[in-house]
PDB file of C-alpha atoms in Angstrom:
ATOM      1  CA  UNK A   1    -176.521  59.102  49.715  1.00  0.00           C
ATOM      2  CA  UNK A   2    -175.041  55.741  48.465  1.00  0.00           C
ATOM      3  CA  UNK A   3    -177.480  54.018  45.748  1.00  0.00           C
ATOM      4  CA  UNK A   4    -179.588  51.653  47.416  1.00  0.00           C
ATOM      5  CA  UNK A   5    -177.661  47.575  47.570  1.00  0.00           C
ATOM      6  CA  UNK A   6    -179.944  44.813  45.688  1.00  0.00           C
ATOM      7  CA  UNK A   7    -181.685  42.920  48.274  1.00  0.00           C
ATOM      8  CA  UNK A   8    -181.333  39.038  47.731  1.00  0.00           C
ATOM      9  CA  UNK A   9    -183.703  37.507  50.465  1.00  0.00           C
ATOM     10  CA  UNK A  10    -184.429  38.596  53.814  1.00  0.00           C
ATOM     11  CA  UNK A  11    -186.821  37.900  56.555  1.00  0.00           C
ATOM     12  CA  UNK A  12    -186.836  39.836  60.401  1.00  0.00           C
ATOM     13  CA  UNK A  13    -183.710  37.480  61.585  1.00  0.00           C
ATOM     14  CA  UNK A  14    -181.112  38.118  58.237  1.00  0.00           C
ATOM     15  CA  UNK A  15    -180.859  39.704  54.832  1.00  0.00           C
ATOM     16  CA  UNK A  16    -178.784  38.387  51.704  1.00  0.00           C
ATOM     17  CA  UNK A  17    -177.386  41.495  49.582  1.00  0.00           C
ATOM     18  CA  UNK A  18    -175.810  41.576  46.404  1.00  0.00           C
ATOM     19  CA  UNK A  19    -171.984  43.514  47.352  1.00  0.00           C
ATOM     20  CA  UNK A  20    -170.909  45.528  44.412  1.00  0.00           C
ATOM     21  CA  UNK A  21    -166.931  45.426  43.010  1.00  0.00           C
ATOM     22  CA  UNK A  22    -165.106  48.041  45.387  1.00  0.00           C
ATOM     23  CA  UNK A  23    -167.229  48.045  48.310  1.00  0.00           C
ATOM     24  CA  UNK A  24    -166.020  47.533  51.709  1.00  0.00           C
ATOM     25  CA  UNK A  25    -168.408  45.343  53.720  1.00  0.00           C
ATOM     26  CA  UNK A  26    -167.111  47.873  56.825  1.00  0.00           C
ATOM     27  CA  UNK A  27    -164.942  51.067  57.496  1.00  0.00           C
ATOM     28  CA  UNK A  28    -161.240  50.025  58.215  1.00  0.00           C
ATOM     29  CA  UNK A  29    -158.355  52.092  59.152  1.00  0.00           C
ATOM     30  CA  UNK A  30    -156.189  50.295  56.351  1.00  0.00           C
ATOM     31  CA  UNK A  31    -158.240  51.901  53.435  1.00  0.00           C
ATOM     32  CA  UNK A  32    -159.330  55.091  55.221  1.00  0.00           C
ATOM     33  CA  UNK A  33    -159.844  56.746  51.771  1.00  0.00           C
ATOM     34  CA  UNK A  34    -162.979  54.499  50.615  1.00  0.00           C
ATOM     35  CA  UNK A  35    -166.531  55.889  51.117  1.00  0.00           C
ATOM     36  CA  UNK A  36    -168.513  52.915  50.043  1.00  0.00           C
ATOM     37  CA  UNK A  37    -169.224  50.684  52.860  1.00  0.00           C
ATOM     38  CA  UNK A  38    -172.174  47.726  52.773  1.00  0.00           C
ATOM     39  CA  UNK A  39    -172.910  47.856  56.478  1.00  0.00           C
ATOM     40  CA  UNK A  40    -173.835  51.656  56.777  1.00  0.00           C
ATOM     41  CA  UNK A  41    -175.270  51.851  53.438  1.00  0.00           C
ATOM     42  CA  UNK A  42    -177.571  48.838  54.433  1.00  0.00           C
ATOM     43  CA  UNK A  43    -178.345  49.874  57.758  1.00  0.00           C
ATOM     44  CA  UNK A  44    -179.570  53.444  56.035  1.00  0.00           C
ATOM     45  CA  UNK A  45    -181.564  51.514  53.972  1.00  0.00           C
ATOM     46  CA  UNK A  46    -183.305  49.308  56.290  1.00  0.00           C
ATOM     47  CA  UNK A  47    -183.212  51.522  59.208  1.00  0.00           C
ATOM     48  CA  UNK A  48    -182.414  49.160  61.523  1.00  0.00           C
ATOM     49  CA  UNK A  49    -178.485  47.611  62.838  1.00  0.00           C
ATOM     50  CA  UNK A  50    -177.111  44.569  61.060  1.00  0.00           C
ATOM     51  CA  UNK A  51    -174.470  42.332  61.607  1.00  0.00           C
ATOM     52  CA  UNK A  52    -171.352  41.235  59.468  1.00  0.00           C
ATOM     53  CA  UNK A  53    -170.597  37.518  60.050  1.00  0.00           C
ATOM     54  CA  UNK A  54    -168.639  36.513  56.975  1.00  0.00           C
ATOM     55  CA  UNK A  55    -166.553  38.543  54.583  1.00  0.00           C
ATOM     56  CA  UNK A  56    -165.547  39.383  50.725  1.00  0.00           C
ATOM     57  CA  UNK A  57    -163.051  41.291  49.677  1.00  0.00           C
ATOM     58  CA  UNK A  58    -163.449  44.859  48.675  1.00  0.00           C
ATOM     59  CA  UNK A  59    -162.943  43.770  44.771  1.00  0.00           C
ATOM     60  CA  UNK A  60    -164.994  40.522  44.870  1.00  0.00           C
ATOM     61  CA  UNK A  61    -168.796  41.627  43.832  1.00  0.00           C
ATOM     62  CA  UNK A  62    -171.970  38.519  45.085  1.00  0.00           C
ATOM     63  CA  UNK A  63    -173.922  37.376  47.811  1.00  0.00           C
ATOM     64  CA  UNK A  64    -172.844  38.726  51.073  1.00  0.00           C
ATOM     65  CA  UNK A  65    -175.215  37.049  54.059  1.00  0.00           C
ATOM     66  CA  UNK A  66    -175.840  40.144  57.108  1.00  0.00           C
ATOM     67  CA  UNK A  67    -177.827  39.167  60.635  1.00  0.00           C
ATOM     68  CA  UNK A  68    -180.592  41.482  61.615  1.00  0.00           C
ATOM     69  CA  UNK A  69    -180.029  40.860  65.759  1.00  0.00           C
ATOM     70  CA  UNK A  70    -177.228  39.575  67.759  1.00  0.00           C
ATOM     71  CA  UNK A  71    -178.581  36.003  68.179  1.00  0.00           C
ATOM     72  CA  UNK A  72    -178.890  35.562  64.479  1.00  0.00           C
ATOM     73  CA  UNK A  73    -175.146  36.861  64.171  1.00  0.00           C
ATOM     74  CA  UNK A  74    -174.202  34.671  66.925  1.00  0.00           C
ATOM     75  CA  UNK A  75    -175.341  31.743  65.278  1.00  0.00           C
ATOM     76  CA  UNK A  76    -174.861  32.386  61.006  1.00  0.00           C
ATOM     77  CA  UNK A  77    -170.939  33.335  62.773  1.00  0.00           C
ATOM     78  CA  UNK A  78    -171.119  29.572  64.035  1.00  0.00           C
ATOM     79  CA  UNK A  79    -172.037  28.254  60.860  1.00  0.00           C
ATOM     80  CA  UNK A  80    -169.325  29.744  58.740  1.00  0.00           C
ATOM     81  CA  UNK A  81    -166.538  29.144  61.499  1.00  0.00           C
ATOM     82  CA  UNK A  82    -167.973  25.331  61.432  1.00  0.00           C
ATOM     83  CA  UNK A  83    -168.302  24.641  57.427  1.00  0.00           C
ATOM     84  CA  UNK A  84    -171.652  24.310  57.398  1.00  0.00           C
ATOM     85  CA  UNK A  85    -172.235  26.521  54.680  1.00  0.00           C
ATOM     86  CA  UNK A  86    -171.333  25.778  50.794  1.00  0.00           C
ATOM     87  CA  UNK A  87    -169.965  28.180  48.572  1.00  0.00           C
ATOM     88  CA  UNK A  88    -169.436  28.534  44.637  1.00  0.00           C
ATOM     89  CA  UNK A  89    -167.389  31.438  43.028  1.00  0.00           C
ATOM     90  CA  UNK A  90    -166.817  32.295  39.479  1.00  0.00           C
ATOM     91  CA  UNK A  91    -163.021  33.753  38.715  1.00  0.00           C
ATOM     92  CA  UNK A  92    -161.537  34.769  35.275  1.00  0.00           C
ATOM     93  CA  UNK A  93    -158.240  33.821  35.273  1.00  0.00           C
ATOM     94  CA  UNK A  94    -155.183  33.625  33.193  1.00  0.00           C
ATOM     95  CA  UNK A  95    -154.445  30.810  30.624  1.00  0.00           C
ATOM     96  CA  UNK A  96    -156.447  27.333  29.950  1.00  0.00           C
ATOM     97  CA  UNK A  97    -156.800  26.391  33.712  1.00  0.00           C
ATOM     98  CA  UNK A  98    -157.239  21.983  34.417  1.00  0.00           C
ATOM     99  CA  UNK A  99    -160.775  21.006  33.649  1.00  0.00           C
ATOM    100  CA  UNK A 100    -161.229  19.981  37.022  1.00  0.00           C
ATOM    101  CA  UNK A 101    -158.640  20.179  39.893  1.00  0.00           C
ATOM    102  CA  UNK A 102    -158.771  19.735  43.715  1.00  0.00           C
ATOM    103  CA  UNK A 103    -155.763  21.887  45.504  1.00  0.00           C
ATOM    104  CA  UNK A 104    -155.093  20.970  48.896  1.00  0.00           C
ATOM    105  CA  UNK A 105    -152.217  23.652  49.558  1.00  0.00           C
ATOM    106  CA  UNK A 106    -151.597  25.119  53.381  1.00  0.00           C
ATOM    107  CA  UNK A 107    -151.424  28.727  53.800  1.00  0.00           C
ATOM    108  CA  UNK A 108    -149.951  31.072  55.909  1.00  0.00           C
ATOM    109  CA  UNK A 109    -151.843  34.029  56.663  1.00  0.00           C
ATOM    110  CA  UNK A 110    -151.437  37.090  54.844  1.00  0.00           C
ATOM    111  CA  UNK A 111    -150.129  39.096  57.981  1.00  0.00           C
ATOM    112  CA  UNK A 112    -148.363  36.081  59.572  1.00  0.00           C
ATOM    113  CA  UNK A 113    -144.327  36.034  59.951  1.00  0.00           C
ATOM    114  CA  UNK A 114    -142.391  33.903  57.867  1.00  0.00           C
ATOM    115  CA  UNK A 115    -141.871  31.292  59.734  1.00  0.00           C
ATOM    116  CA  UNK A 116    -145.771  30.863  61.601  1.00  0.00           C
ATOM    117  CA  UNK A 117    -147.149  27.596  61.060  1.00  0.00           C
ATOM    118  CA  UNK A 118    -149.118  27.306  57.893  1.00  0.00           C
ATOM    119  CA  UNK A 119    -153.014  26.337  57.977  1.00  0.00           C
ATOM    120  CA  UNK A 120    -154.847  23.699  56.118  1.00  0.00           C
ATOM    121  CA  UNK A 121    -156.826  25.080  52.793  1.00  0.00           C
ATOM    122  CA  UNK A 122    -158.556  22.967  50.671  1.00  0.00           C
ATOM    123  CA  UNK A 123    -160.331  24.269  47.194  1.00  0.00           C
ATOM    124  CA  UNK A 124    -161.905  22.199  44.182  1.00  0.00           C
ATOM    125  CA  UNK A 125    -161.912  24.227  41.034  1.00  0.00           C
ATOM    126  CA  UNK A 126    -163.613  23.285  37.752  1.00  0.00           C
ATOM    127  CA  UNK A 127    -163.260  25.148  34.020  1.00  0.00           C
ATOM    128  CA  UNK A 128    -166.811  26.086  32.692  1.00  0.00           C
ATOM    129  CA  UNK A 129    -165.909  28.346  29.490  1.00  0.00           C
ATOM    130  CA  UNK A 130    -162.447  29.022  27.792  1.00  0.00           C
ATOM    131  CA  UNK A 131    -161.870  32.215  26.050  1.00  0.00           C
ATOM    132  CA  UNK A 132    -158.850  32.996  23.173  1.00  0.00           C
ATOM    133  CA  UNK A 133    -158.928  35.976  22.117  1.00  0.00           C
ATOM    134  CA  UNK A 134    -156.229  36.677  18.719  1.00  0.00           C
ATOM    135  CA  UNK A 135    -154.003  39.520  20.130  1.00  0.00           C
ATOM    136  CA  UNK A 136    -151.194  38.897  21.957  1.00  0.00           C
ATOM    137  CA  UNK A 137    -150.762  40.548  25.793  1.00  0.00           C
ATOM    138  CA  UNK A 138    -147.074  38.669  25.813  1.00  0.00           C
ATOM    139  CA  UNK A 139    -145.103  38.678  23.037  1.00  0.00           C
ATOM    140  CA  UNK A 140    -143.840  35.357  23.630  1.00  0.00           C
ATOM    141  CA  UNK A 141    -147.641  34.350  22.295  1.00  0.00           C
ATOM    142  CA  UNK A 142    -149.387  35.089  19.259  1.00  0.00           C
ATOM    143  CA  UNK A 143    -152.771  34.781  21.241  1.00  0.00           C
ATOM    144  CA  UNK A 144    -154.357  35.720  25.054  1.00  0.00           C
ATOM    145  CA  UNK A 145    -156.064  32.876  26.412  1.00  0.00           C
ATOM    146  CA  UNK A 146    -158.552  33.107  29.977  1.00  0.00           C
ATOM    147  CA  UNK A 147    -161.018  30.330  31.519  1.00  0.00           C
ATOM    148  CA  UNK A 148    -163.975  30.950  33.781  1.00  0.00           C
ATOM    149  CA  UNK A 149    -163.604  28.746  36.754  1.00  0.00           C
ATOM    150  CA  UNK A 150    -166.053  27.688  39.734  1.00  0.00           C
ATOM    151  CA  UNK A 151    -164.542  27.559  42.811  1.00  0.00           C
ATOM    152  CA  UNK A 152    -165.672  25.655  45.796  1.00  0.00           C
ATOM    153  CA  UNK A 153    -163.746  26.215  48.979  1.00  0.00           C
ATOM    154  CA  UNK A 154    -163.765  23.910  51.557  1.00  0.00           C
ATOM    155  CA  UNK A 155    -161.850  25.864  54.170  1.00  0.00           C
ATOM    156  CA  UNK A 156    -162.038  29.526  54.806  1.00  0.00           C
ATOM    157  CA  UNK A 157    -158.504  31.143  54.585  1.00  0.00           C
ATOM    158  CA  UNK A 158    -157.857  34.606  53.747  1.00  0.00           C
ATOM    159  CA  UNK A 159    -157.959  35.295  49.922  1.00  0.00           C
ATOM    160  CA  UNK A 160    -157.624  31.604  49.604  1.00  0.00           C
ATOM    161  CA  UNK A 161    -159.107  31.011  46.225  1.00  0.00           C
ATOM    162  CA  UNK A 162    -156.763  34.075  44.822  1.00  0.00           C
ATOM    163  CA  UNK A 163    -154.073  32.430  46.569  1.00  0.00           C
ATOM    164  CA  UNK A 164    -154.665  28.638  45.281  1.00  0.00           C
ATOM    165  CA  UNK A 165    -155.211  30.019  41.698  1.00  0.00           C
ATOM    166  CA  UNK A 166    -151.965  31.551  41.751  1.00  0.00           C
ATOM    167  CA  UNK A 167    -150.277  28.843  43.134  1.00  0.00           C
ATOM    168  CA  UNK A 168    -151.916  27.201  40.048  1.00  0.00           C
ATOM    169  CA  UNK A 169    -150.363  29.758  37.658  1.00  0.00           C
ATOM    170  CA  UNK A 170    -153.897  30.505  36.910  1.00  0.00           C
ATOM    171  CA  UNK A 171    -154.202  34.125  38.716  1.00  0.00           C
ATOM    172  CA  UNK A 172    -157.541  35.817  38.620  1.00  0.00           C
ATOM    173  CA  UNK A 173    -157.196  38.704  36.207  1.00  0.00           C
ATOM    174  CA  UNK A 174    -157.406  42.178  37.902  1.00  0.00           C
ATOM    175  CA  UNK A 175    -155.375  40.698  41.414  1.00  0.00           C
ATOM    176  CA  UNK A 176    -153.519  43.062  42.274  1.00  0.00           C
ATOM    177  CA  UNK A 177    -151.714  41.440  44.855  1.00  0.00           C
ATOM    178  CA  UNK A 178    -151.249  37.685  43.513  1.00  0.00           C
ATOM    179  CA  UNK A 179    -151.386  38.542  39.659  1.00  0.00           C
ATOM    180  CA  UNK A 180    -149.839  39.545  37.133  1.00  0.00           C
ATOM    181  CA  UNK A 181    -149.966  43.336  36.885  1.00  0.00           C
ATOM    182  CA  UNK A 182    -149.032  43.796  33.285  1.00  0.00           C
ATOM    183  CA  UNK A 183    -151.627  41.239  31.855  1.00  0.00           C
ATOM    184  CA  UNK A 184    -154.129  42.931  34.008  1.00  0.00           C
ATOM    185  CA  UNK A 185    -153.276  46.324  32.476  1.00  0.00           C
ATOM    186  CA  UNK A 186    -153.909  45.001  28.976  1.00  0.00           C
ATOM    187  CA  UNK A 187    -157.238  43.239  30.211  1.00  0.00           C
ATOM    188  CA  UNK A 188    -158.265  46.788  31.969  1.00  0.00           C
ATOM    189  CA  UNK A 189    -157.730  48.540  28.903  1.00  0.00           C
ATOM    190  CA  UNK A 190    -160.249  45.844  26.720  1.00  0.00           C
ATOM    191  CA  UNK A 191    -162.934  45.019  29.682  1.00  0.00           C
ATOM    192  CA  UNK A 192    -163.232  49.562  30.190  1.00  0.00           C
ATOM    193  CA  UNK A 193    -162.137  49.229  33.569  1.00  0.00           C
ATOM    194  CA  UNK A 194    -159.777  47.957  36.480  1.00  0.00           C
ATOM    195  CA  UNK A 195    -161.381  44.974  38.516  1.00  0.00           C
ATOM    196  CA  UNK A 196    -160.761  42.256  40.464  1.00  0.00           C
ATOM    197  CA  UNK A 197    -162.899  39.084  38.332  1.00  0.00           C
ATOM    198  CA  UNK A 198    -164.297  37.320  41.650  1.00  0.00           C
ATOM    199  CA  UNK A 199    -167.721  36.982  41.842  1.00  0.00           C
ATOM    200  CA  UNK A 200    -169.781  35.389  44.750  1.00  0.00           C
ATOM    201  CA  UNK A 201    -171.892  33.512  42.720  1.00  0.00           C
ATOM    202  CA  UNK A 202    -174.025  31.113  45.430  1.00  0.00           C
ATOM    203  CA  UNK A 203    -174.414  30.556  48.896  1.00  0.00           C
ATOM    204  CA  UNK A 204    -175.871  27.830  51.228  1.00  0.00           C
ATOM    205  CA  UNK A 205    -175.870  28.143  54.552  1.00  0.00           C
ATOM    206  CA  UNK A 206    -178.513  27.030  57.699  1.00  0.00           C
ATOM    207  CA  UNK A 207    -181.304  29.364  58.785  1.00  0.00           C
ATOM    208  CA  UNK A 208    -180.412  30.788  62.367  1.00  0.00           C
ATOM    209  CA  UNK A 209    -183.343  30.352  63.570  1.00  0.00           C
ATOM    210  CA  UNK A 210    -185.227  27.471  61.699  1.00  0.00           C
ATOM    211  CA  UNK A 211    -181.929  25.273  60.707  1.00  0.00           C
ATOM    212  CA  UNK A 212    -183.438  25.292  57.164  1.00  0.00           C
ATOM    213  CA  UNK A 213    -180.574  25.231  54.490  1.00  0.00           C
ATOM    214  CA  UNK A 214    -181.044  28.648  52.089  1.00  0.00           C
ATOM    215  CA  UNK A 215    -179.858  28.562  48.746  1.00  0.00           C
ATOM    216  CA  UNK A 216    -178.807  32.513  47.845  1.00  0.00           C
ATOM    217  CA  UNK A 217    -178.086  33.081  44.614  1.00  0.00           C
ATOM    218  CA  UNK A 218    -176.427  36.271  43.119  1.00  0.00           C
ATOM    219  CA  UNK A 219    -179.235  36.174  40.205  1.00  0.00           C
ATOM    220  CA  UNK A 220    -175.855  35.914  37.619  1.00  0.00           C
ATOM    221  CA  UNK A 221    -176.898  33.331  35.138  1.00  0.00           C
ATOM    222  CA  UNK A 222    -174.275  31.389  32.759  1.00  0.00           C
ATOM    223  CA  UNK A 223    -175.348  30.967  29.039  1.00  0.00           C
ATOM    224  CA  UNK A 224    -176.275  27.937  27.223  1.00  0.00           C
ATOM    225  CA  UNK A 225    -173.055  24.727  26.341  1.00  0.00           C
ATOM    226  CA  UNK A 226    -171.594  26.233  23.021  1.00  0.00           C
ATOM    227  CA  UNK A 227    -174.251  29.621  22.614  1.00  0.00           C
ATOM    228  CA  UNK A 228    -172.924  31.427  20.413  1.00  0.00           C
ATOM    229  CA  UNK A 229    -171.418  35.097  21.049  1.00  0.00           C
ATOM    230  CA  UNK A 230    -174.101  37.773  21.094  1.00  0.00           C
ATOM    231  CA  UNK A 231    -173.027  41.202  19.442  1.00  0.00           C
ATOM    232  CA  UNK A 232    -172.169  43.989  22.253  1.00  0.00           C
ATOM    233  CA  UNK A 233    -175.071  46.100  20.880  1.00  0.00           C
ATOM    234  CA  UNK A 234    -177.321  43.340  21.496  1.00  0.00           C
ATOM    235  CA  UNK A 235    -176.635  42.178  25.102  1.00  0.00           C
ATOM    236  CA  UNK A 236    -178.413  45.818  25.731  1.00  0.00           C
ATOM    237  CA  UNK A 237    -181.308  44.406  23.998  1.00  0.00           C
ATOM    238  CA  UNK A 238    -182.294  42.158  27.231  1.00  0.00           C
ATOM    239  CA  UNK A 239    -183.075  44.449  29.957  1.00  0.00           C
ATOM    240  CA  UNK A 240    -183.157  42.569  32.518  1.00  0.00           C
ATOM    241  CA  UNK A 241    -179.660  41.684  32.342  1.00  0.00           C
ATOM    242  CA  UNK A 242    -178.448  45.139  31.599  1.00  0.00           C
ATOM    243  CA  UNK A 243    -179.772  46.252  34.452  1.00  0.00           C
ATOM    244  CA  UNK A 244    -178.531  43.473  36.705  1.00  0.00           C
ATOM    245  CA  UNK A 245    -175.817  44.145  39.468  1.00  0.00           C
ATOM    246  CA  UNK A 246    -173.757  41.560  37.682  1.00  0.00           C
ATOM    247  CA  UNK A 247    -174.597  43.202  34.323  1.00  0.00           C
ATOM    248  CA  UNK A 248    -170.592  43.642  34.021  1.00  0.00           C
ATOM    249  CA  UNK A 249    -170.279  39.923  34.075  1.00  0.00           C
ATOM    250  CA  UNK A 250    -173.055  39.128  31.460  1.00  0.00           C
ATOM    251  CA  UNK A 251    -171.451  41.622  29.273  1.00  0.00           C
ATOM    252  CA  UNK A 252    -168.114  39.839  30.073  1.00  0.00           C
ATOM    253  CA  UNK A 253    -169.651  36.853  28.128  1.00  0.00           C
ATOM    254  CA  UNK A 254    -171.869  38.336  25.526  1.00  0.00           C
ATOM    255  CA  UNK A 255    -169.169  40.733  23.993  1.00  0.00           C
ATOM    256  CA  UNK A 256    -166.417  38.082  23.711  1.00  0.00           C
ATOM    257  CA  UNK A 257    -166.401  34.814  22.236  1.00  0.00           C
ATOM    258  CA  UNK A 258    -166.050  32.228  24.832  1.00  0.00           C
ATOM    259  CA  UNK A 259    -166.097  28.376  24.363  1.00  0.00           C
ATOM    260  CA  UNK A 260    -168.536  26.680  27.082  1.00  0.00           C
ATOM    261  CA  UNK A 261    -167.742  23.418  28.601  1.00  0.00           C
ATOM    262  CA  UNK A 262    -170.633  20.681  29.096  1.00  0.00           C
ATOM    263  CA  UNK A 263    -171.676  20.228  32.512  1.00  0.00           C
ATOM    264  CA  UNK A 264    -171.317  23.912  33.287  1.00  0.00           C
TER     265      UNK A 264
END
């Protein structure tokens, strides 16, 4: 049996989860080989059906919202589809990105022929920590430079924040599919593993049945302006974080030596 998912918040109409890196939120034909799937593994662990009504991608790890009946899927469905929620990411991502930046770039979706009309997608990024590192994944640079961003989008396209940091020449390390795959090889090979660095980080979005705005949180917290690197021996120290489903992400920023922004 799959490991039990961290619950967030949940009452009898909806539960918040925390979806690991390289889940699937449901079985699909076009990954047939995966065995890790968010709404079986919760509905095991509840015992009792739930309801998708928004999605993340199979390598971006946060708060996932589920309904617990049909009329609180109708309506959390109705929310997303009408912007009434908010949403903040966190992405790694190649190079010193803009310390604050507002792309308003249309997109075609993914499956879409070449010539369908493109869709309005609007996304305000911000820098919070910048990160050099004194080895050189290029040799046209002495150094390897990354930048944690927060991402806010606006509009709800497909892989639209992968797609609007690339078309900043600021891809999130570990995409596959709009990165760059020998920089993510050389990240892989430092970070122990192969991941896609997008991370649901908070969620705000109505009550279906009360209207009341909920604030979900992932739990991930973001050091101190300027703390200083901790030793990777010592980030096992604090337990709590260690054990945390985003303990890959604390350990992202207590083992190297990034540079945080004010106003992070």
């Amino acid at each position: 049996m799959s490991q039990p998912l961290h619950i967030l918040w949940q009452d009898e109409h909806m539960v918040a989860v925390y979806k690991p890196a390289g889940w699937l939120v449901h079985r699909t034909g076009l990954d047939a080989g995966e065995t890790r799937f968010v709404m079986q593994t919760l509905r095991d662990q509840l015992g009792r059906h739930v309801f998708p009504v928004h999605r993340l991608d199979k390598g971006t790890c946060g708060v996932l919202v589920m309904a617990l009946h049909s009329d609180a899927a109708r309506a959390l469905s109705q929310s997303f589809e009408h912007h009434a929620t908010t949403k903040r990411y966190l992405a790694m991502v190649r190079g010193w990105a803009p310390a604050q930046v507002d792309v308003d770039h249309p997109l075609r979706p993914d499956d879409a022929p070449p010539d369908a009309p493109v869709q309005e997608a609007h996304t305000r990024f911000r820098t919070l920590a910048q990160l050099t590192v004194p080895e050189a994944s290029d040799p046209r640079f002495a150094t390897t430079r990354a930048s944690l961003v927060e991402a806010q989008p606006t509009t709800g396209r497909r892989h639209q924040i992968r797609r609007h940091l690339k078309h900043l020449a600021h891809p999130i390390i570990g995409d596959a599919t709009h990165g760059k795959g020998p920089l993510n090889r050389w990240w892989a090979e430092r970070l122990g593993h192969q991941r896609l660095w997008l991370h649901a980080w908070q969620l705000n979005v109505p009550h279906p049945v009360t209207g009341e705005v909920l604030q979900l949180r992932s739990g991930l917290q973001l050091p101190p302006v300027d703390s200083a690197p901790l030793a990777p021996e010592h980030s096992a120290d604090d337990q709590r974080e260690h054990d945390a489903p985003s303990s890959d992400w604390h350990r992202l920023w207590t083992a190297w030596p990034w540079h945080w922004l004010q106003g992070h």
